C-alpha cells in the first residue's frame, strides 16, 4: 500500500501536470511570464562566475528541470553546448521542442522530454547515460510545487557531474499562504499564472494538490542541499536588472476577485556543487 506522503506526491504531480497541459498553448502569451523569465535568465547570466560552473559553448551540458516551454533555456543557450529540458507536462515539452525546431536549432543541441524525477518509480529510459553528468542543472520556480523537496534535490544531484556539477534553484523566499489557497487553490507564481485561473483548466484541477510550499528560507534550503550532499551552498537575491533584494512583480488572483492584481514576491537563487 502506498504511503500517505507518496499518495499526496502523486496527487500533486497529477494536478500540476494537468494545469500545465491545459495552459501550455497560452503560456508564453502572457507578457508577465516572459518578463519574469527574462529577469531570471538575466540573473543566471550575470552570476555565471558566482555559480562556480563552467559556462562554455563547446563543453557545457545543462539540464533545465521543469523547463516549461523553454523560456529560460533559450536565454542561457549561447553559453552551452547542449540543453536537455525535462517537464512533467507533455504539452509543455511539445511546445519546447516546437520552438526549438522553428528556430532551426539541432535536436542534439536542445530538446525536451517528458520526465518526473520525483516519481516513486522512474521511467527506465531516464537511466540512459545522456541524462547524467550535467555541468549545470537549473530549476526555476518549481521547488514550491514539489511535495518532497528533499527527494527532488537528491534525484537532481545524482545527475550532476561528480565534483564539479552545480545545481541552481530559483524560487520564492518564505511567505505566508492565505487560508484560501488551501481551501480554493489560489496561488500566483512563475510570472503570472494562477492555480485559480477561471476556465476549464481550473474546473478540472484539485487545487489542494497544486502548491506544496509557501517559498523557502535559507535555513530550509541549506538543510535540503546539505542533505543531498551539495557543498559550497550560497544564496543571492534576484531582482529586476540584477538588483539584489528587489522584489519581482507577479500577477495573480489572490484577492478572490478573479481579476489580475499585481503582487510582489522576493526571489532567491541558491547554488550548490556536487561533492
PDB file of C-alpha atoms in Angstrom:
ATOM      1  CA  UNK A   1       0.000   0.000   0.000  1.00  0.00           C
ATOM      2  CA  UNK A   2       1.331   3.448  -0.890  1.00  0.00           C
ATOM      3  CA  UNK A   3       2.261   5.729   1.997  1.00  0.00           C
ATOM      4  CA  UNK A   4       0.255   8.880   2.693  1.00  0.00           C
ATOM      5  CA  UNK A   5       3.207  11.004   1.580  1.00  0.00           C
ATOM      6  CA  UNK A   6       3.532   9.018  -1.640  1.00  0.00           C
ATOM      7  CA  UNK A   7      -0.172   9.402  -2.369  1.00  0.00           C
ATOM      8  CA  UNK A   8      -0.006  13.151  -1.743  1.00  0.00           C
ATOM      9  CA  UNK A   9       3.019  13.482  -4.024  1.00  0.00           C
ATOM     10  CA  UNK A  10       1.282  11.588  -6.812  1.00  0.00           C
ATOM     11  CA  UNK A  11      -1.820  13.757  -6.469  1.00  0.00           C
ATOM     12  CA  UNK A  12       0.231  16.941  -6.550  1.00  0.00           C
ATOM     13  CA  UNK A  13       2.148  15.765  -9.610  1.00  0.00           C
ATOM     14  CA  UNK A  14      -1.037  14.922 -11.488  1.00  0.00           C
ATOM     15  CA  UNK A  15      -2.626  18.261 -10.637  1.00  0.00           C
ATOM     16  CA  UNK A  16       0.411  20.192 -11.791  1.00  0.00           C
ATOM     17  CA  UNK A  17       0.710  18.132 -14.960  1.00  0.00           C
ATOM     18  CA  UNK A  18      -2.929  18.784 -15.766  1.00  0.00           C
ATOM     19  CA  UNK A  19      -2.681  22.502 -15.083  1.00  0.00           C
ATOM     20  CA  UNK A  20       0.357  22.996 -17.294  1.00  0.00           C
ATOM     21  CA  UNK A  21      -1.019  20.753 -20.025  1.00  0.00           C
ATOM     22  CA  UNK A  22      -4.188  22.846 -20.058  1.00  0.00           C
ATOM     23  CA  UNK A  23      -2.264  26.122 -20.223  1.00  0.00           C
ATOM     24  CA  UNK A  24       0.712  25.257 -22.438  1.00  0.00           C
ATOM     25  CA  UNK A  25      -0.740  26.806 -25.596  1.00  0.00           C
ATOM     26  CA  UNK A  26      -1.205  30.232 -23.960  1.00  0.00           C
ATOM     27  CA  UNK A  27       1.706  30.134 -21.546  1.00  0.00           C
ATOM     28  CA  UNK A  28       4.125  32.350 -23.472  1.00  0.00           C
ATOM     29  CA  UNK A  29       1.428  34.813 -24.498  1.00  0.00           C
ATOM     30  CA  UNK A  30       1.146  36.389 -21.078  1.00  0.00           C
ATOM     31  CA  UNK A  31       3.627  39.221 -21.021  1.00  0.00           C
ATOM     32  CA  UNK A  32       4.370  38.812 -17.341  1.00  0.00           C
ATOM     33  CA  UNK A  33       5.520  35.240 -17.834  1.00  0.00           C
ATOM     34  CA  UNK A  34       8.131  36.286 -20.366  1.00  0.00           C
ATOM     35  CA  UNK A  35       9.134  39.317 -18.300  1.00  0.00           C
ATOM     36  CA  UNK A  36       9.785  37.302 -15.160  1.00  0.00           C
ATOM     37  CA  UNK A  37      11.630  34.638 -17.104  1.00  0.00           C
ATOM     38  CA  UNK A  38      13.822  37.316 -18.664  1.00  0.00           C
ATOM     39  CA  UNK A  39      14.679  38.584 -15.202  1.00  0.00           C
ATOM     40  CA  UNK A  40      15.625  35.076 -14.080  1.00  0.00           C
ATOM     41  CA  UNK A  41      17.639  34.331 -17.216  1.00  0.00           C
ATOM     42  CA  UNK A  42      19.427  37.654 -16.890  1.00  0.00           C
ATOM     43  CA  UNK A  43      20.340  36.933 -13.282  1.00  0.00           C
ATOM     44  CA  UNK A  44      21.697  33.492 -14.157  1.00  0.00           C
ATOM     45  CA  UNK A  45      23.911  35.006 -16.832  1.00  0.00           C
ATOM     46  CA  UNK A  46      25.055  37.870 -14.597  1.00  0.00           C
ATOM     47  CA  UNK A  47      26.122  35.364 -11.958  1.00  0.00           C
ATOM     48  CA  UNK A  48      27.878  32.810 -14.105  1.00  0.00           C
ATOM     49  CA  UNK A  49      31.143  33.347 -12.234  1.00  0.00           C
ATOM     50  CA  UNK A  50      29.381  33.246  -8.851  1.00  0.00           C
ATOM     51  CA  UNK A  51      27.775  29.925  -9.746  1.00  0.00           C
ATOM     52  CA  UNK A  52      31.157  28.228  -9.904  1.00  0.00           C
ATOM     53  CA  UNK A  53      30.114  26.324 -13.007  1.00  0.00           C
ATOM     54  CA  UNK A  54      31.860  26.338 -16.344  1.00  0.00           C
ATOM     55  CA  UNK A  55      29.798  28.102 -18.994  1.00  0.00           C
ATOM     56  CA  UNK A  56      31.367  27.128 -22.295  1.00  0.00           C
ATOM     57  CA  UNK A  57      29.541  26.869 -25.603  1.00  0.00           C
ATOM     58  CA  UNK A  58      31.815  23.993 -26.579  1.00  0.00           C
ATOM     59  CA  UNK A  59      31.516  21.824 -23.482  1.00  0.00           C
ATOM     60  CA  UNK A  60      28.769  22.813 -21.018  1.00  0.00           C
ATOM     61  CA  UNK A  61      25.780  20.471 -20.729  1.00  0.00           C
ATOM     62  CA  UNK A  62      22.693  21.772 -18.918  1.00  0.00           C
ATOM     63  CA  UNK A  63      19.568  20.105 -17.601  1.00  0.00           C
ATOM     64  CA  UNK A  64      16.637  22.509 -17.350  1.00  0.00           C
ATOM     65  CA  UNK A  65      14.295  20.692 -14.990  1.00  0.00           C
ATOM     66  CA  UNK A  66      10.640  21.776 -15.018  1.00  0.00           C
ATOM     67  CA  UNK A  67      11.633  23.534 -18.230  1.00  0.00           C
ATOM     68  CA  UNK A  68       8.172  24.582 -19.375  1.00  0.00           C
ATOM     69  CA  UNK A  69       8.229  25.931 -22.909  1.00  0.00           C
ATOM     70  CA  UNK A  70      11.956  26.608 -22.700  1.00  0.00           C
ATOM     71  CA  UNK A  71      11.978  30.331 -21.919  1.00  0.00           C
ATOM     72  CA  UNK A  72      14.989  30.087 -19.593  1.00  0.00           C
ATOM     73  CA  UNK A  73      16.742  27.541 -21.803  1.00  0.00           C
ATOM     74  CA  UNK A  74      16.720  29.882 -24.771  1.00  0.00           C
ATOM     75  CA  UNK A  75      18.256  32.708 -22.737  1.00  0.00           C
ATOM     76  CA  UNK A  76      21.204  30.651 -21.474  1.00  0.00           C
ATOM     77  CA  UNK A  77      21.671  28.607 -24.669  1.00  0.00           C
ATOM     78  CA  UNK A  78      24.520  30.758 -26.124  1.00  0.00           C
ATOM     79  CA  UNK A  79      26.693  29.695 -23.179  1.00  0.00           C
ATOM     80  CA  UNK A  80      26.087  25.974 -23.520  1.00  0.00           C
ATOM     81  CA  UNK A  81      26.879  23.071 -25.800  1.00  0.00           C
ATOM     82  CA  UNK A  82      23.674  21.192 -25.037  1.00  0.00           C
ATOM     83  CA  UNK A  83      20.483  21.761 -23.064  1.00  0.00           C
ATOM     84  CA  UNK A  84      18.071  18.976 -22.232  1.00  0.00           C
ATOM     85  CA  UNK A  85      14.741  20.065 -20.813  1.00  0.00           C
ATOM     86  CA  UNK A  86      12.586  17.850 -18.639  1.00  0.00           C
ATOM     87  CA  UNK A  87       8.997  18.597 -17.685  1.00  0.00           C
ATOM     88  CA  UNK A  88       6.141  16.631 -16.193  1.00  0.00           C
ATOM     89  CA  UNK A  89       3.768  18.211 -18.742  1.00  0.00           C
ATOM     90  CA  UNK A  90       3.637  16.606 -22.178  1.00  0.00           C
ATOM     91  CA  UNK A  91       2.219  19.776 -23.722  1.00  0.00           C
ATOM     92  CA  UNK A  92       4.980  21.949 -22.270  1.00  0.00           C
ATOM     93  CA  UNK A  93       7.645  19.611 -23.662  1.00  0.00           C
ATOM     94  CA  UNK A  94       5.899  19.688 -27.041  1.00  0.00           C
ATOM     95  CA  UNK A  95       5.955  23.498 -27.064  1.00  0.00           C
ATOM     96  CA  UNK A  96       9.617  23.474 -26.081  1.00  0.00           C
ATOM     97  CA  UNK A  97      10.501  21.201 -28.993  1.00  0.00           C
ATOM     98  CA  UNK A  98       8.265  23.056 -31.419  1.00  0.00           C
ATOM     99  CA  UNK A  99      10.084  26.304 -30.676  1.00  0.00           C
ATOM    100  CA  UNK A 100      13.481  24.645 -30.975  1.00  0.00           C
ATOM    101  CA  UNK A 101      12.533  23.255 -34.370  1.00  0.00           C
ATOM    102  CA  UNK A 102      11.137  26.589 -35.560  1.00  0.00           C
ATOM    103  CA  UNK A 103      14.345  28.412 -34.697  1.00  0.00           C
ATOM    104  CA  UNK A 104      16.407  25.837 -36.559  1.00  0.00           C
ATOM    105  CA  UNK A 105      18.344  24.552 -33.557  1.00  0.00           C
ATOM    106  CA  UNK A 106      19.557  20.939 -33.983  1.00  0.00           C
ATOM    107  CA  UNK A 107      17.859  18.450 -31.678  1.00  0.00           C
ATOM    108  CA  UNK A 108      21.206  17.292 -30.327  1.00  0.00           C
ATOM    109  CA  UNK A 109      21.839  20.827 -29.044  1.00  0.00           C
ATOM    110  CA  UNK A 110      18.453  21.446 -27.412  1.00  0.00           C
ATOM    111  CA  UNK A 111      15.412  19.291 -26.802  1.00  0.00           C
ATOM    112  CA  UNK A 112      12.875  18.442 -24.121  1.00  0.00           C
ATOM    113  CA  UNK A 113      11.488  15.168 -22.853  1.00  0.00           C
ATOM    114  CA  UNK A 114       8.625  14.293 -20.526  1.00  0.00           C
ATOM    115  CA  UNK A 115      10.015  13.237 -17.170  1.00  0.00           C
ATOM    116  CA  UNK A 116       9.083  13.219 -13.492  1.00  0.00           C
ATOM    117  CA  UNK A 117      12.183  12.776 -11.359  1.00  0.00           C
ATOM    118  CA  UNK A 118      10.023  12.803  -8.224  1.00  0.00           C
ATOM    119  CA  UNK A 119       8.051   9.699  -9.184  1.00  0.00           C
ATOM    120  CA  UNK A 120       8.195   6.627  -6.959  1.00  0.00           C
ATOM    121  CA  UNK A 121       9.471   4.645  -9.919  1.00  0.00           C
ATOM    122  CA  UNK A 122      11.461   6.438 -12.572  1.00  0.00           C
ATOM    123  CA  UNK A 123      10.908   5.703 -16.238  1.00  0.00           C
ATOM    124  CA  UNK A 124      13.632   3.203 -17.310  1.00  0.00           C
ATOM    125  CA  UNK A 125      14.568   5.496 -20.209  1.00  0.00           C
ATOM    126  CA  UNK A 126      15.899   8.026 -17.680  1.00  0.00           C
ATOM    127  CA  UNK A 127      18.729   5.624 -16.813  1.00  0.00           C
ATOM    128  CA  UNK A 128      20.317   6.393 -20.196  1.00  0.00           C
ATOM    129  CA  UNK A 129      23.801   7.929 -19.728  1.00  0.00           C
ATOM    130  CA  UNK A 130      22.776  11.004 -21.741  1.00  0.00           C
ATOM    131  CA  UNK A 131      20.627  12.075 -18.795  1.00  0.00           C
ATOM    132  CA  UNK A 132      23.565  12.177 -16.385  1.00  0.00           C
ATOM    133  CA  UNK A 133      26.816  14.090 -15.881  1.00  0.00           C
ATOM    134  CA  UNK A 134      25.385  17.560 -16.409  1.00  0.00           C
ATOM    135  CA  UNK A 135      27.645  20.521 -15.693  1.00  0.00           C
ATOM    136  CA  UNK A 136      24.682  22.627 -14.587  1.00  0.00           C
ATOM    137  CA  UNK A 137      21.117  21.863 -13.568  1.00  0.00           C
ATOM    138  CA  UNK A 138      18.688  24.784 -13.489  1.00  0.00           C
ATOM    139  CA  UNK A 139      15.297  24.592 -11.776  1.00  0.00           C
ATOM    140  CA  UNK A 140      13.207  27.748 -11.891  1.00  0.00           C
ATOM    141  CA  UNK A 141      10.051  28.249  -9.799  1.00  0.00           C
ATOM    142  CA  UNK A 142       9.336  24.537  -9.456  1.00  0.00           C
ATOM    143  CA  UNK A 143      10.515  23.624  -5.962  1.00  0.00           C
ATOM    144  CA  UNK A 144       7.437  25.096  -4.280  1.00  0.00           C
ATOM    145  CA  UNK A 145       5.382  22.594  -6.278  1.00  0.00           C
ATOM    146  CA  UNK A 146       7.340  19.547  -5.127  1.00  0.00           C
ATOM    147  CA  UNK A 147       5.725  17.612  -2.301  1.00  0.00           C
ATOM    148  CA  UNK A 148       9.075  16.037  -1.408  1.00  0.00           C
ATOM    149  CA  UNK A 149      11.733  18.694  -1.938  1.00  0.00           C
ATOM    150  CA  UNK A 150      14.475  16.533  -0.435  1.00  0.00           C
ATOM    151  CA  UNK A 151      13.804  13.676  -2.846  1.00  0.00           C
ATOM    152  CA  UNK A 152      13.654  16.058  -5.799  1.00  0.00           C
ATOM    153  CA  UNK A 153      17.011  17.557  -4.852  1.00  0.00           C
ATOM    154  CA  UNK A 154      18.660  14.172  -4.407  1.00  0.00           C
ATOM    155  CA  UNK A 155      17.333  12.980  -7.769  1.00  0.00           C
ATOM    156  CA  UNK A 156      18.736  16.080  -9.443  1.00  0.00           C
ATOM    157  CA  UNK A 157      22.110  15.904  -7.694  1.00  0.00           C
ATOM    158  CA  UNK A 158      22.759  12.358  -8.837  1.00  0.00           C
ATOM    159  CA  UNK A 159      22.539  13.623 -12.421  1.00  0.00           C
ATOM    160  CA  UNK A 160      25.244  16.230 -11.914  1.00  0.00           C
ATOM    161  CA  UNK A 161      28.843  15.666 -12.942  1.00  0.00           C
ATOM    162  CA  UNK A 162      30.728  14.468  -9.835  1.00  0.00           C
ATOM    163  CA  UNK A 163      32.921  17.061  -8.098  1.00  0.00           C
ATOM    164  CA  UNK A 164      32.138  19.925 -10.487  1.00  0.00           C
ATOM    165  CA  UNK A 165      28.427  19.844 -11.357  1.00  0.00           C
ATOM    166  CA  UNK A 166      26.332  22.735  -9.998  1.00  0.00           C
ATOM    167  CA  UNK A 167      22.643  22.889  -9.083  1.00  0.00           C
ATOM    168  CA  UNK A 168      20.951  26.295  -9.413  1.00  0.00           C
ATOM    169  CA  UNK A 169      17.475  26.693  -7.920  1.00  0.00           C
ATOM    170  CA  UNK A 170      15.384  29.848  -8.279  1.00  0.00           C
ATOM    171  CA  UNK A 171      12.292  30.183  -6.117  1.00  0.00           C
ATOM    172  CA  UNK A 172      10.358  32.355  -3.695  1.00  0.00           C
ATOM    173  CA  UNK A 173      11.520  33.404  -0.275  1.00  0.00           C
ATOM    174  CA  UNK A 174       9.219  32.273   2.517  1.00  0.00           C
ATOM    175  CA  UNK A 175       5.837  33.946   2.527  1.00  0.00           C
ATOM    176  CA  UNK A 176       2.555  33.097   4.255  1.00  0.00           C
ATOM    177  CA  UNK A 177      -0.061  31.241   2.273  1.00  0.00           C
ATOM    178  CA  UNK A 178      -3.576  32.600   2.876  1.00  0.00           C
ATOM    179  CA  UNK A 179      -6.174  30.107   4.026  1.00  0.00           C
ATOM    180  CA  UNK A 180      -7.998  30.463   0.721  1.00  0.00           C
ATOM    181  CA  UNK A 181      -5.015  28.902  -1.055  1.00  0.00           C
ATOM    182  CA  UNK A 182      -5.553  25.770   0.977  1.00  0.00           C
ATOM    183  CA  UNK A 183      -9.303  25.954   0.569  1.00  0.00           C
ATOM    184  CA  UNK A 184      -9.582  27.153  -3.021  1.00  0.00           C
ATOM    185  CA  UNK A 185      -6.134  26.633  -4.540  1.00  0.00           C
ATOM    186  CA  UNK A 186      -5.377  30.285  -5.351  1.00  0.00           C
ATOM    187  CA  UNK A 187      -1.659  30.958  -5.733  1.00  0.00           C
ATOM    188  CA  UNK A 188       0.198  33.278  -8.093  1.00  0.00           C
ATOM    189  CA  UNK A 189       3.679  32.420  -9.316  1.00  0.00           C
ATOM    190  CA  UNK A 190       6.052  31.972 -12.243  1.00  0.00           C
ATOM    191  CA  UNK A 191       5.260  35.204 -13.950  1.00  0.00           C
ATOM    192  CA  UNK A 192       1.527  35.361 -13.876  1.00  0.00           C
ATOM    193  CA  UNK A 193      -0.465  32.152 -13.988  1.00  0.00           C
ATOM    194  CA  UNK A 194      -2.692  31.346 -11.076  1.00  0.00           C
ATOM    195  CA  UNK A 195      -3.965  27.990  -9.945  1.00  0.00           C
ATOM    196  CA  UNK A 196      -7.381  29.589  -9.677  1.00  0.00           C
ATOM    197  CA  UNK A 197      -7.414  30.917 -13.247  1.00  0.00           C
ATOM    198  CA  UNK A 198     -11.002  30.853 -14.396  1.00  0.00           C
ATOM    199  CA  UNK A 199     -11.976  28.495 -17.178  1.00  0.00           C
ATOM    200  CA  UNK A 200     -11.869  24.828 -17.951  1.00  0.00           C
ATOM    201  CA  UNK A 201      -8.414  24.196 -16.511  1.00  0.00           C
ATOM    202  CA  UNK A 202      -9.373  25.484 -13.044  1.00  0.00           C
ATOM    203  CA  UNK A 203     -12.531  23.373 -13.009  1.00  0.00           C
ATOM    204  CA  UNK A 204     -10.541  20.224 -13.714  1.00  0.00           C
ATOM    205  CA  UNK A 205      -7.931  20.780 -11.022  1.00  0.00           C
ATOM    206  CA  UNK A 206      -7.808  19.566  -7.483  1.00  0.00           C
ATOM    207  CA  UNK A 207      -6.406  22.840  -6.114  1.00  0.00           C
ATOM    208  CA  UNK A 208      -5.303  21.265  -2.831  1.00  0.00           C
ATOM    209  CA  UNK A 209      -2.566  19.412  -4.680  1.00  0.00           C
ATOM    210  CA  UNK A 210      -1.026  22.193  -6.759  1.00  0.00           C
ATOM    211  CA  UNK A 211       1.194  24.069  -4.293  1.00  0.00           C
ATOM    212  CA  UNK A 212       3.217  22.411  -1.579  1.00  0.00           C
ATOM    213  CA  UNK A 213       5.238  25.263  -0.044  1.00  0.00           C
ATOM    214  CA  UNK A 214       4.968  28.983   0.595  1.00  0.00           C
ATOM    215  CA  UNK A 215       8.520  29.609  -0.502  1.00  0.00           C
ATOM    216  CA  UNK A 216      11.691  28.728   1.387  1.00  0.00           C
ATOM    217  CA  UNK A 217      14.088  30.244   3.896  1.00  0.00           C
ATOM    218  CA  UNK A 218      17.856  29.996   3.599  1.00  0.00           C
ATOM    219  CA  UNK A 219      17.769  27.590   6.520  1.00  0.00           C
ATOM    220  CA  UNK A 220      15.297  25.396   4.630  1.00  0.00           C
ATOM    221  CA  UNK A 221      17.438  25.254   1.522  1.00  0.00           C
ATOM    222  CA  UNK A 222      20.744  24.774   3.339  1.00  0.00           C
ATOM    223  CA  UNK A 223      19.261  21.732   5.059  1.00  0.00           C
ATOM    224  CA  UNK A 224      17.909  20.325   1.802  1.00  0.00           C
ATOM    225  CA  UNK A 225      21.081  20.970  -0.211  1.00  0.00           C
ATOM    226  CA  UNK A 226      23.330  19.665   2.562  1.00  0.00           C
ATOM    227  CA  UNK A 227      21.185  16.568   2.925  1.00  0.00           C
ATOM    228  CA  UNK A 228      21.653  15.886  -0.773  1.00  0.00           C
ATOM    229  CA  UNK A 229      25.438  16.124  -0.469  1.00  0.00           C
ATOM    230  CA  UNK A 230      25.896  19.549  -2.022  1.00  0.00           C
ATOM    231  CA  UNK A 231      28.733  21.794  -0.857  1.00  0.00           C
ATOM    232  CA  UNK A 232      29.667  25.457  -1.297  1.00  0.00           C
ATOM    233  CA  UNK A 233      25.997  26.369  -0.864  1.00  0.00           C
ATOM    234  CA  UNK A 234      25.377  30.076  -1.321  1.00  0.00           C
ATOM    235  CA  UNK A 235      22.480  32.463  -1.983  1.00  0.00           C
ATOM    236  CA  UNK A 236      21.831  35.659  -3.916  1.00  0.00           C
ATOM    237  CA  UNK A 237      18.720  37.781  -4.112  1.00  0.00           C
ATOM    238  CA  UNK A 238      17.180  38.005  -7.559  1.00  0.00           C
ATOM    239  CA  UNK A 239      15.533  41.138  -8.875  1.00  0.00           C
ATOM    240  CA  UNK A 240      14.967  43.250 -11.987  1.00  0.00           C
ATOM    241  CA  UNK A 241      18.191  44.379 -13.614  1.00  0.00           C
ATOM    242  CA  UNK A 242      20.134  42.076 -11.333  1.00  0.00           C
ATOM    243  CA  UNK A 243      19.353  44.281  -8.327  1.00  0.00           C
ATOM    244  CA  UNK A 244      19.804  42.431  -5.068  1.00  0.00           C
ATOM    245  CA  UNK A 245      16.851  42.495  -2.730  1.00  0.00           C
ATOM    246  CA  UNK A 246      14.361  43.999  -5.162  1.00  0.00           C
ATOM    247  CA  UNK A 247      11.059  42.139  -5.292  1.00  0.00           C
ATOM    248  CA  UNK A 248       9.646  40.896  -8.585  1.00  0.00           C
ATOM    249  CA  UNK A 249       6.101  41.770  -9.639  1.00  0.00           C
ATOM    250  CA  UNK A 250       3.776  38.876 -10.435  1.00  0.00           C
ATOM    251  CA  UNK A 251       0.157  38.715 -11.491  1.00  0.00           C
ATOM    252  CA  UNK A 252      -2.393  36.713  -9.579  1.00  0.00           C
ATOM    253  CA  UNK A 253      -5.957  36.447  -8.325  1.00  0.00           C
ATOM    254  CA  UNK A 254      -5.184  36.232  -4.641  1.00  0.00           C
ATOM    255  CA  UNK A 255      -7.853  38.763  -3.622  1.00  0.00           C
ATOM    256  CA  UNK A 256     -10.560  36.352  -4.735  1.00  0.00           C
ATOM    257  CA  UNK A 257     -11.958  38.782  -7.305  1.00  0.00           C
ATOM    258  CA  UNK A 258     -10.910  36.811 -10.366  1.00  0.00           C
ATOM    259  CA  UNK A 259      -9.225  39.952 -11.717  1.00  0.00           C
ATOM    260  CA  UNK A 260      -5.491  40.197 -12.256  1.00  0.00           C
ATOM    261  CA  UNK A 261      -3.764  42.045  -9.443  1.00  0.00           C
ATOM    262  CA  UNK A 262      -0.085  42.873  -9.060  1.00  0.00           C
ATOM    263  CA  UNK A 263       1.785  41.194  -6.255  1.00  0.00           C
ATOM    264  CA  UNK A 264       5.406  41.437  -5.207  1.00  0.00           C
ATOM    265  CA  UNK A 265       7.437  38.446  -4.129  1.00  0.00           C
ATOM    266  CA  UNK A 266      11.071  38.263  -3.118  1.00  0.00           C
ATOM    267  CA  UNK A 267      13.029  35.692  -5.069  1.00  0.00           C
ATOM    268  CA  UNK A 268      16.334  33.966  -4.369  1.00  0.00           C
ATOM    269  CA  UNK A 269      18.813  31.838  -6.283  1.00  0.00           C
ATOM    270  CA  UNK A 270      20.765  29.180  -4.443  1.00  0.00           C
ATOM    271  CA  UNK A 271      23.714  27.196  -5.724  1.00  0.00           C
ATOM    272  CA  UNK A 272      25.394  24.025  -4.575  1.00  0.00           C
ATOM    273  CA  UNK A 273      28.181  21.897  -6.006  1.00  0.00           C
ATOM    274  CA  UNK A 274      28.123  18.128  -6.090  1.00  0.00           C
ATOM    275  CA  UNK A 275      30.886  16.776  -3.863  1.00  0.00           C
TER     276      UNK A 275
END
